[in-house]
PDB file of C-alpha atoms in Angstrom:
ATOM      1  CA  MET P 833       4.790  -1.948  24.214  1.00 87.00           C
ATOM      2  CA  ALA P 834       3.382  -2.426  20.644  1.00 97.00           C
ATOM      3  CA  GLU P 835       5.121  -4.433  18.081  1.00 98.00           C
ATOM      4  CA  VAL P 836       4.851  -4.981  14.286  1.00 99.00           C
ATOM      5  CA  VAL P 837       3.758  -8.659  13.623  1.00 99.00           C
ATOM      6  CA  ALA P 838       3.134  -8.823   9.792  1.00 99.00           C
ATOM      7  CA  GLY P 839       3.471  -7.128   6.498  1.00 99.00           C
ATOM      8  CA  ILE P 840       1.582  -7.266   3.252  1.00 99.00           C
ATOM      9  CA  ALA P 841       2.214  -5.540  -0.053  1.00 99.00           C
ATOM     10  CA  ALA P 842      -0.301  -5.806  -2.824  1.00 99.00           C
ATOM     11  CA  SER P 843      -1.540  -4.237  -6.043  1.00 98.00           C
ATOM     12  CA  HIS P 844      -4.952  -2.500  -5.692  1.00 96.00           C
ATOM     13  CA  VAL P 845      -6.057  -2.835  -9.148  1.00 93.00           C
ATOM     14  CA  PRO P 846      -9.802  -1.868  -9.158  1.00 90.00           C
ATOM     15  CA  PHE P 847     -10.650  -4.679 -11.721  1.00 86.00           C
ATOM     16  CA  MET P 848      -9.818  -7.276  -9.026  1.00 88.00           C
ATOM     17  CA  ALA P 849     -13.038  -6.417  -7.241  1.00 85.00           C
ATOM     18  CA  MET P 850     -15.259  -5.469 -10.306  1.00 81.00           C
ATOM     19  CA  GLN P 851     -17.266  -7.551 -12.788  1.00 83.00           C
ATOM     20  CA  PRO P 852     -17.126  -8.290 -15.523  1.00 87.00           C
ATOM     21  CA  GLN P 853     -13.611  -6.922 -15.516  1.00 86.00           C
ATOM     22  CA  PHE P 854     -12.354  -9.536 -13.080  1.00 89.00           C
ATOM     23  CA  GLU P 855     -13.248 -12.497 -15.396  1.00 87.00           C
ATOM     24  CA  LEU P 856     -11.683 -10.827 -18.354  1.00 90.00           C
ATOM     25  CA  ALA P 857      -8.289 -11.928 -17.091  1.00 93.00           C
ATOM     26  CA  GLU P 858      -7.044 -15.363 -18.111  1.00 94.00           C
ATOM     27  CA  GLU P 859      -8.464 -17.953 -15.521  1.00 96.00           C
ATOM     28  CA  GLY P 860      -5.101 -19.203 -14.511  1.00 97.00           C
ATOM     29  CA  GLN P 861      -3.655 -15.889 -13.789  1.00 97.00           C
ATOM     30  CA  ARG P 862      -6.720 -14.419 -11.929  1.00 96.00           C
ATOM     31  CA  ASN P 863      -6.806 -17.509  -9.807  1.00 97.00           C
ATOM     32  CA  ARG P 864      -3.134 -17.367  -8.994  1.00 98.00           C
ATOM     33  CA  VAL P 865      -3.587 -13.765  -7.850  1.00 98.00           C
ATOM     34  CA  VAL P 866      -6.589 -14.667  -5.704  1.00 97.00           C
ATOM     35  CA  ALA P 867      -4.623 -17.419  -4.118  1.00 98.00           C
ATOM     36  CA  GLY P 868      -1.835 -15.041  -3.361  1.00 98.00           C
ATOM     37  CA  MET P 869      -4.367 -12.690  -1.723  1.00 98.00           C
ATOM     38  CA  SER P 870      -5.607 -15.710   0.279  1.00 98.00           C
ATOM     39  CA  GLU P 871      -2.142 -16.440   1.546  1.00 99.00           C
ATOM     40  CA  ALA P 872      -1.745 -12.709   2.403  1.00 99.00           C
ATOM     41  CA  ARG P 873      -5.189 -13.125   4.476  1.00 99.00           C
ATOM     42  CA  LYS P 874      -3.702 -16.226   6.321  1.00 99.00           C
ATOM     43  CA  ILE P 875      -0.560 -14.288   7.251  1.00 99.00           C
ATOM     44  CA  VAL P 876      -2.714 -11.577   8.782  1.00 99.00           C
ATOM     45  CA  GLU P 877      -4.884 -14.088  10.614  1.00 98.00           C
ATOM     46  CA  GLN P 878      -1.964 -15.917  12.020  1.00 99.00           C
ATOM     47  CA  ALA P 879      -0.496 -12.748  13.153  1.00 99.00           C
ATOM     48  CA  ARG P 880      -3.722 -11.536  14.832  1.00 99.00           C
ATOM     49  CA  PRO P 881      -3.102  -7.705  14.511  1.00 99.00           C
ATOM     50  CA  ASP P 882      -5.096  -5.427  16.576  1.00 99.00           C
ATOM     51  CA  VAL P 883      -4.522  -2.641  14.144  1.00 99.00           C
ATOM     52  CA  ILE P 884      -3.422  -2.358  10.453  1.00 99.00           C
ATOM     53  CA  VAL P 885      -1.376   0.579   9.286  1.00 99.00           C
ATOM     54  CA  ILE P 886      -2.069   1.005   5.627  1.00 99.00           C
ATOM     55  CA  PHE P 887       0.035   2.875   3.202  1.00 99.00           C
ATOM     56  CA  SER P 888      -1.856   3.782  -0.040  1.00 98.00           C
ATOM     57  CA  THR P 889      -2.019   6.318  -2.820  1.00 95.00           C
ATOM     58  CA  ASP P 890      -4.545   8.759  -3.734  1.00 89.00           C
ATOM     59  CA  HIS P 891      -5.891   9.060  -7.313  1.00 84.00           C
ATOM     60  CA  PHE P 892      -7.091  12.782  -7.175  1.00 80.00           C
ATOM     61  CA  ASP P 893     -10.181  11.632  -5.332  1.00 80.00           C
ATOM     62  CA  ARG P 894      -9.147  13.081  -1.954  1.00 83.00           C
ATOM     63  CA  CYS P 895      -6.143  15.391  -2.799  1.00 81.00           C
ATOM     64  CA  PHE P 896      -5.519  17.699  -5.707  1.00 84.00           C
ATOM     65  CA  TYR P 897      -3.007  20.467  -6.543  1.00 84.00           C
ATOM     66  CA  ASN P 898      -4.713  22.929  -4.186  1.00 86.00           C
ATOM     67  CA  ASN P 899      -3.478  20.402  -1.217  1.00 87.00           C
ATOM     68  CA  LEU P 900      -1.106  17.711  -2.096  1.00 91.00           C
ATOM     69  CA  PRO P 901       0.825  16.607   0.962  1.00 96.00           C
ATOM     70  CA  PRO P 902       3.506  13.954   0.633  1.00 97.00           C
ATOM     71  CA  PHE P 903       2.200  11.944   3.519  1.00 98.00           C
ATOM     72  CA  LEU P 904      -1.432  12.279   4.917  1.00 98.00           C
ATOM     73  CA  VAL P 905      -2.718  10.415   8.076  1.00 99.00           C
ATOM     74  CA  GLY P 906      -6.383   9.834   8.705  1.00 98.00           C
ATOM     75  CA  VAL P 907      -6.839  10.512  12.370  1.00 98.00           C
ATOM     76  CA  GLY P 908     -10.717  10.629  12.678  1.00 98.00           C
ATOM     77  CA  GLU P 909     -12.997   7.969  14.281  1.00 98.00           C
ATOM     78  CA  GLU P 910     -13.882   6.168  11.028  1.00 98.00           C
ATOM     79  CA  ALA P 911     -13.353   6.124   7.250  1.00 97.00           C
ATOM     80  CA  GLU P 912     -15.870   5.237   4.471  1.00 96.00           C
ATOM     81  CA  GLY P 913     -15.402   4.342   0.900  1.00 91.00           C
ATOM     82  CA  PRO P 914     -14.494   3.870  -1.900  1.00 90.00           C
ATOM     83  CA  ILE P 915     -15.077   7.556  -2.706  1.00 82.00           C
ATOM     84  CA  ALA P 916     -15.080   6.979  -6.482  1.00 80.00           C
ATOM     85  CA  GLU P 917     -18.553   6.072  -7.768  1.00 80.00           C
ATOM     86  CA  TRP P 918     -17.431   4.628 -11.145  1.00 80.00           C
ATOM     87  CA  MET P 919     -16.471   1.133  -9.664  1.00 76.00           C
ATOM     88  CA  HIS P 920     -20.011   0.479  -8.560  1.00 79.00           C
ATOM     89  CA  LEU P 921     -18.666  -1.334  -5.193  1.00 81.00           C
ATOM     90  CA  PRO P 922     -20.580  -1.354  -2.024  1.00 84.00           C
ATOM     91  CA  LYS P 923     -19.483   1.251   0.427  1.00 92.00           C
ATOM     92  CA  VAL P 924     -17.699  -0.003   3.597  1.00 95.00           C
ATOM     93  CA  LYS P 925     -16.935   1.986   6.759  1.00 96.00           C
ATOM     94  CA  LEU P 926     -13.805   1.079   8.788  1.00 98.00           C
ATOM     95  CA  LYS P 927     -12.963   2.053  12.284  1.00 98.00           C
ATOM     96  CA  ILE P 928      -9.742   4.082  12.500  1.00 99.00           C
ATOM     97  CA  ALA P 929      -7.301   3.411  15.284  1.00 99.00           C
ATOM     98  CA  SER P 930      -7.287   7.100  16.060  1.00 98.00           C
ATOM     99  CA  ASP P 931      -5.213   6.713  19.279  1.00 98.00           C
ATOM    100  CA  LEU P 932      -2.370   5.284  17.121  1.00 99.00           C
ATOM    101  CA  ALA P 933      -2.939   7.644  14.320  1.00 99.00           C
ATOM    102  CA  GLN P 934      -2.680  10.669  16.694  1.00 99.00           C
ATOM    103  CA  PHE P 935       0.359   9.080  18.433  1.00 99.00           C
ATOM    104  CA  ILE P 936       2.205   8.874  14.944  1.00 99.00           C
ATOM    105  CA  VAL P 937       1.401  12.345  14.008  1.00 99.00           C
ATOM    106  CA  ARG P 938       2.663  13.850  17.322  1.00 98.00           C
ATOM    107  CA  GLU P 939       5.841  11.643  17.283  1.00 98.00           C
ATOM    108  CA  GLY P 940       6.338  12.716  13.833  1.00 98.00           C
ATOM    109  CA  LEU P 941       6.299  16.429  14.759  1.00 98.00           C
ATOM    110  CA  ASP P 942       8.904  15.782  17.523  1.00 97.00           C
ATOM    111  CA  ASN P 943      11.132  13.575  15.213  1.00 97.00           C
ATOM    112  CA  GLY P 944      11.357  15.367  11.921  1.00 96.00           C
ATOM    113  CA  VAL P 945       8.462  13.760  10.096  1.00 98.00           C
ATOM    114  CA  ASP P 946       5.677  16.511   9.334  1.00 96.00           C
ATOM    115  CA  PHE P 947       2.685  14.554   8.665  1.00 98.00           C
ATOM    116  CA  ALA P 948      -0.402  16.235   7.216  1.00 98.00           C
ATOM    117  CA  LEU P 949      -3.531  15.046   8.934  1.00 98.00           C
ATOM    118  CA  SER P 950      -7.286  14.605   8.256  1.00 97.00           C
ATOM    119  CA  GLN P 951     -10.266  14.049  10.592  1.00 97.00           C
ATOM    120  CA  GLU P 952     -12.499  13.332   7.600  1.00 96.00           C
ATOM    121  CA  LEU P 953     -10.453  11.152   5.277  1.00 96.00           C
ATOM    122  CA  PRO P 954     -12.539   8.847   3.020  1.00 95.00           C
ATOM    123  CA  LEU P 955     -11.341   5.632   1.503  1.00 95.00           C
ATOM    124  CA  ASP P 956     -10.189   5.084  -1.973  1.00 93.00           C
ATOM    125  CA  HIS P 957      -9.982   1.752  -3.996  1.00 93.00           C
ATOM    126  CA  ALA P 958      -6.331   1.857  -2.920  1.00 94.00           C
ATOM    127  CA  GLU P 959      -7.420   0.689   0.573  1.00 96.00           C
ATOM    128  CA  VAL P 960     -10.853  -0.898  -0.138  1.00 96.00           C
ATOM    129  CA  VAL P 961      -9.731  -3.353  -2.932  1.00 96.00           C
ATOM    130  CA  PRO P 962      -6.828  -5.003  -1.140  1.00 97.00           C
ATOM    131  CA  LEU P 963      -8.497  -5.047   2.221  1.00 97.00           C
ATOM    132  CA  SER P 964     -11.541  -6.745   0.744  1.00 96.00           C
ATOM    133  CA  PHE P 965      -9.259  -9.912   0.138  1.00 96.00           C
ATOM    134  CA  ILE P 966      -6.972  -9.488   3.267  1.00 97.00           C
ATOM    135  CA  THR P 967      -9.563  -8.580   5.836  1.00 97.00           C
ATOM    136  CA  PRO P 968     -12.821  -9.412   4.306  1.00 95.00           C
ATOM    137  CA  GLN P 969     -14.848  -9.095   7.543  1.00 95.00           C
ATOM    138  CA  TRP P 970     -13.601  -5.486   7.893  1.00 96.00           C
ATOM    139  CA  ASN P 971     -13.060  -6.011  11.579  1.00 96.00           C
ATOM    140  CA  ILE P 972      -9.522  -4.554  12.002  1.00 98.00           C
ATOM    141  CA  PRO P 973      -9.107  -0.993  12.837  1.00 99.00           C
ATOM    142  CA  ILE P 974      -6.785   0.911  10.438  1.00 99.00           C
ATOM    143  CA  VAL P 975      -4.387   3.836  10.390  1.00 99.00           C
ATOM    144  CA  PRO P 976      -4.524   5.122   6.709  1.00 99.00           C
ATOM    145  CA  ILE P 977      -1.367   6.907   5.461  1.00 99.00           C
ATOM    146  CA  VAL P 978      -1.813   8.377   2.000  1.00 98.00           C
ATOM    147  CA  VAL P 979       1.470   8.692   0.207  1.00 98.00           C
ATOM    148  CA  ASN P 980       1.580  11.036  -2.738  1.00 97.00           C
ATOM    149  CA  ALA P 981       2.672   8.779  -5.702  1.00 95.00           C
ATOM    150  CA  PHE P 982       0.371  10.478  -8.128  1.00 89.00           C
ATOM    151  CA  ALA P 983       1.729  13.885  -9.114  1.00 90.00           C
ATOM    152  CA  PRO P 984       5.186  15.701  -8.786  1.00 92.00           C
ATOM    153  CA  PRO P 985       6.706  16.611  -6.489  1.00 95.00           C
ATOM    154  CA  MET P 986       6.625  13.225  -4.832  1.00 96.00           C
ATOM    155  CA  PRO P 987       8.599  12.055  -1.833  1.00 98.00           C
ATOM    156  CA  SER P 988      11.706  10.077  -2.770  1.00 98.00           C
ATOM    157  CA  LEU P 989      11.734   6.418  -2.545  1.00 99.00           C
ATOM    158  CA  LYS P 990      14.241   6.749   0.176  1.00 99.00           C
ATOM    159  CA  ARG P 991      12.038   9.049   2.128  1.00 99.00           C
ATOM    160  CA  CYS P 992       9.220   6.575   1.945  1.00 99.00           C
ATOM    161  CA  TRP P 993      11.274   3.734   3.196  1.00 99.00           C
ATOM    162  CA  GLN P 994      12.539   6.064   6.013  1.00 99.00           C
ATOM    163  CA  VAL P 995       8.924   6.872   6.906  1.00 99.00           C
ATOM    164  CA  GLY P 996       8.220   3.218   7.090  1.00 99.00           C
ATOM    165  CA  ALA P 997      11.109   2.695   9.452  1.00 99.00           C
ATOM    166  CA  PHE P 998       9.936   5.628  11.593  1.00 99.00           C
ATOM    167  CA  ILE P 999       6.372   3.965  11.620  1.00 99.00           C
ATOM    168  CA  ARG P1000       8.047   0.842  13.098  1.00 99.00           C
ATOM    169  CA  GLU P1001      10.031   2.682  15.686  1.00 98.00           C
ATOM    170  CA  THR P1002       6.896   4.736  16.602  1.00 99.00           C
ATOM    171  CA  ILE P1003       4.763   1.623  17.088  1.00 99.00           C
ATOM    172  CA  GLU P1004       7.497   0.162  19.279  1.00 98.00           C
ATOM    173  CA  ARG P1005       7.274   3.425  21.504  1.00 98.00           C
ATOM    174  CA  TRP P1006       3.438   3.278  21.635  1.00 98.00           C
ATOM    175  CA  PRO P1007       2.736   2.532  25.377  1.00 96.00           C
ATOM    176  CA  LEU P1008      -0.195   0.218  24.671  1.00 97.00           C
ATOM    177  CA  LYS P1009       0.394  -3.617  24.360  1.00 96.00           C
ATOM    178  CA  ARG P1010      -0.876  -4.015  20.821  1.00 98.00           C
ATOM    179  CA  LYS P1011       0.089  -6.021  17.722  1.00 99.00           C
ATOM    180  CA  VAL P1012       0.214  -4.057  14.402  1.00 99.00           C
ATOM    181  CA  GLY P1013       0.108  -5.170  10.897  1.00 99.00           C
ATOM    182  CA  VAL P1014       1.457  -2.955   8.034  1.00 99.00           C
ATOM    183  CA  VAL P1015       0.113  -2.969   4.524  1.00 99.00           C
ATOM    184  CA  GLY P1016       1.240  -1.125   1.454  1.00 99.00           C
ATOM    185  CA  THR P1017      -0.776  -1.111  -1.771  1.00 98.00           C
ATOM    186  CA  GLY P1018      -0.292  -0.146  -5.444  1.00 98.00           C
ATOM    187  CA  GLY P1019       1.783  -0.966  -8.486  1.00 97.00           C
ATOM    188  CA  ILE P1020       3.372  -2.641  -9.681  1.00 99.00           C
ATOM    189  CA  SER P1021       4.141  -1.559 -13.335  1.00 98.00           C
ATOM    190  CA  HIS P1022       1.262   0.172 -15.178  1.00 97.00           C
ATOM    191  CA  TRP P1023       0.753   3.026 -17.426  1.00 96.00           C
ATOM    192  CA  VAL P1024      -2.497   4.992 -16.814  1.00 90.00           C
ATOM    193  CA  GLY P1025      -3.517   7.564 -19.387  1.00 84.00           C
ATOM    194  CA  PRO P1026      -0.484   8.071 -21.736  1.00 82.00           C
ATOM    195  CA  PRO P1027      -0.164   6.281 -25.122  1.00 86.00           C
ATOM    196  CA  GLU P1028       1.558   3.444 -23.316  1.00 86.00           C
ATOM    197  CA  THR P1029      -1.568   2.584 -21.278  1.00 87.00           C
ATOM    198  CA  GLY P1030      -1.777  -1.140 -21.138  1.00 88.00           C
ATOM    199  CA  ARG P1031       2.017  -1.787 -21.057  1.00 95.00           C
ATOM    200  CA  ILE P1032       3.429  -3.947 -18.267  1.00 98.00           C
ATOM    201  CA  ASN P1033       7.119  -4.317 -17.412  1.00 98.00           C
ATOM    202  CA  ALA P1034       7.222  -7.786 -15.890  1.00 99.00           C
ATOM    203  CA  GLU P1035      11.110  -7.901 -15.738  1.00 99.00           C
ATOM    204  CA  PHE P1036      11.066  -4.752 -13.541  1.00 99.00           C
ATOM    205  CA  ASP P1037       8.138  -6.240 -11.331  1.00 99.00           C
ATOM    206  CA  ARG P1038      10.059  -9.388 -10.770  1.00 99.00           C
ATOM    207  CA  TRP P1039      13.342  -7.688 -10.175  1.00 99.00           C
ATOM    208  CA  PHE P1040      11.716  -5.182  -7.705  1.00 99.00           C
ATOM    209  CA  MET P1041       9.882  -7.925  -5.593  1.00 99.00           C
ATOM    210  CA  GLN P1042      13.045 -10.040  -5.521  1.00 99.00           C
ATOM    211  CA  CYS P1043      14.995  -7.000  -4.216  1.00 99.00           C
ATOM    212  CA  LEU P1044      12.504  -6.821  -1.250  1.00 99.00           C
ATOM    213  CA  VAL P1045      12.807 -10.507  -0.730  1.00 99.00           C
ATOM    214  CA  GLU P1046      16.580 -10.366  -0.348  1.00 98.00           C
ATOM    215  CA  GLY P1047      16.398  -7.222   1.817  1.00 98.00           C
ATOM    216  CA  LYS P1048      17.936  -5.018  -1.018  1.00 98.00           C
ATOM    217  CA  ALA P1049      15.498  -2.076  -0.897  1.00 98.00           C
ATOM    218  CA  ALA P1050      18.638   0.101  -1.034  1.00 98.00           C
ATOM    219  CA  GLU P1051      19.305  -1.045  -4.545  1.00 99.00           C
ATOM    220  CA  VAL P1052      15.977   0.034  -5.593  1.00 99.00           C
ATOM    221  CA  ILE P1053      16.253   3.413  -4.043  1.00 99.00           C
ATOM    222  CA  GLU P1054      19.641   3.947  -5.494  1.00 98.00           C
ATOM    223  CA  LYS P1055      18.698   2.955  -9.065  1.00 98.00           C
ATOM    224  CA  TYR P1056      15.614   5.019  -9.138  1.00 98.00           C
ATOM    225  CA  LYS P1057      16.559   8.258  -7.313  1.00 96.00           C
ATOM    226  CA  ASP P1058      14.935  10.108 -10.321  1.00 96.00           C
ATOM    227  CA  ALA P1059      11.190   9.811 -10.483  1.00 96.00           C
ATOM    228  CA  GLU P1060      11.126  10.456 -14.109  1.00 96.00           C
ATOM    229  CA  GLU P1061      13.396   7.306 -14.641  1.00 97.00           C
ATOM    230  CA  LEU P1062      11.146   5.146 -12.674  1.00 98.00           C
ATOM    231  CA  GLU P1063       8.162   6.266 -14.663  1.00 97.00           C
ATOM    232  CA  LYS P1064       9.858   5.541 -17.927  1.00 97.00           C
ATOM    233  CA  THR P1065      10.658   1.848 -16.515  1.00 98.00           C
ATOM    234  CA  ALA P1066       7.471   1.064 -14.604  1.00 98.00           C
ATOM    235  CA  GLY P1067       4.918   3.586 -15.750  1.00 97.00           C
ATOM    236  CA  ASN P1068       3.081   6.439 -13.675  1.00 95.00           C
ATOM    237  CA  GLY P1069       1.425   3.703 -11.750  1.00 95.00           C
ATOM    238  CA  GLY P1070       4.893   2.311 -10.983  1.00 97.00           C
ATOM    239  CA  GLN P1071       5.330   5.226  -8.695  1.00 98.00           C
ATOM    240  CA  GLU P1072       3.190   3.330  -6.125  1.00 98.00           C
ATOM    241  CA  ILE P1073       6.151   1.142  -5.207  1.00 99.00           C
ATOM    242  CA  ARG P1074       6.561   3.908  -2.671  1.00 99.00           C
ATOM    243  CA  ASP P1075       3.998   2.108  -0.449  1.00 99.00           C
ATOM    244  CA  TRP P1076       5.724  -1.159  -0.906  1.00 99.00           C
ATOM    245  CA  LEU P1077       9.084   0.516   0.185  1.00 99.00           C
ATOM    246  CA  ALA P1078       7.279   1.918   3.096  1.00 99.00           C
ATOM    247  CA  VAL P1079       6.197  -1.593   4.225  1.00 99.00           C
ATOM    248  CA  ALA P1080       9.703  -2.924   3.775  1.00 99.00           C
ATOM    249  CA  GLY P1081      11.048  -0.093   6.045  1.00 99.00           C
ATOM    250  CA  ALA P1082       8.503  -0.917   8.625  1.00 99.00           C
ATOM    251  CA  MET P1083       9.496  -4.527   8.972  1.00 99.00           C
ATOM    252  CA  PRO P1084      11.594  -5.867  11.997  1.00 98.00           C
ATOM    253  CA  SER P1085      14.373  -8.065  10.961  1.00 97.00           C
ATOM    254  CA  ARG P1086      12.720 -11.122  12.336  1.00 97.00           C
ATOM    255  CA  LEU P1087       9.904 -10.985   9.662  1.00 98.00           C
ATOM    256  CA  LYS P1088      11.060 -12.439   6.254  1.00 98.00           C
ATOM    257  CA  ALA P1089       9.568 -11.548   2.942  1.00 99.00           C
ATOM    258  CA  ARG P1090       8.245 -13.786   0.428  1.00 99.00           C
ATOM    259  CA  VAL P1091       6.464 -13.439  -2.974  1.00 99.00           C
ATOM    260  CA  LEU P1092       2.971 -14.729  -2.706  1.00 99.00           C
ATOM    261  CA  ALA P1093       1.898 -14.177  -6.318  1.00 99.00           C
ATOM    262  CA  TYR P1094       2.804 -12.215  -9.488  1.00 99.00           C
ATOM    263  CA  GLU P1095       0.962 -12.142 -12.623  1.00 98.00           C
ATOM    264  CA  PRO P1096       1.350  -9.682 -15.644  1.00 98.00           C
ATOM    265  CA  ILE P1097      -2.279  -9.231 -16.611  1.00 97.00           C
ATOM    266  CA  PRO P1098      -2.944  -7.355 -19.839  1.00 95.00           C
ATOM    267  CA  GLN P1099      -6.803  -7.365 -19.272  1.00 95.00           C
ATOM    268  CA  TRP P1100      -5.991  -5.481 -16.022  1.00 95.00           C
ATOM    269  CA  ALA P1101      -3.295  -3.218 -17.511  1.00 93.00           C
ATOM    270  CA  THR P1102      -1.227  -4.075 -14.438  1.00 97.00           C
ATOM    271  CA  GLY P1103       1.642  -6.034 -13.275  1.00 98.00           C
ATOM    272  CA  THR P1104      -0.204  -7.601 -10.460  1.00 98.00           C
ATOM    273  CA  GLY P1105       1.773  -8.775  -7.288  1.00 99.00           C
ATOM    274  CA  VAL P1106       1.311  -9.731  -3.735  1.00 99.00           C
ATOM    275  CA  MET P1107       4.078 -10.047  -1.036  1.00 99.00           C
ATOM    276  CA  GLY P1108       4.020 -11.162   2.693  1.00 99.00           C
ATOM    277  CA  TRP P1109       6.347 -10.680   5.583  1.00 99.00           C
ATOM    278  CA  ALA P1110       5.902 -13.085   8.410  1.00 98.00           C
TER     279      ALA P1110
END
């Protein structure tokens, strides 16, 4: 049977992969973030997953109000991106582990998790940026799961944790003997578009990461049942902690969390963090 062997949660700030924006950040800060990403890569390399399930967010590049599912699974043979042209990043093409993706969707339908699915899901910077650090050779097939953390109504934090736990249970039921890594991307605190753009709530970010280290995801879920309250505290970009909570939910108890890096970087307008479970 398959098993979850590692977890990573990381910001997907586009500026991490763009020039000259990357170098606008203070040198010490950007170096510590890159070092944290390198630690994340080592966790993945040591765990040697056959597949990576990646929880990420859309930015109205793939979904819009005419079709805005809470959870969308890419089930095709491959995915290419980033779809947005403004970053001027090279396109990459990744193989999708469609056998596991289809299994997750079928198991969901039988167990109360109604995933939407797409045979033609392109990649967003939410996948491409962190994976460029974590799996720079692009050699591990993925199962992309897009979580609506961009526009209301969004799935609750509790539901995202539950879906993560369901993914772990489903992986453990998958009859193939495979090792699976789970990645979640986004956040942490940032405001995109409103007058507060550029603000960072480092106190929230550190508290949130410490809750995950201590296995206290329930504390985050209880405190921020209201998405509007979360947005006041961590910005509209802070809604992406849904992806981190999904990873936390997917982790077996034998894997322990630690913070690999955290830097509030004003030039990137984001509280930028990396965590690993190993």
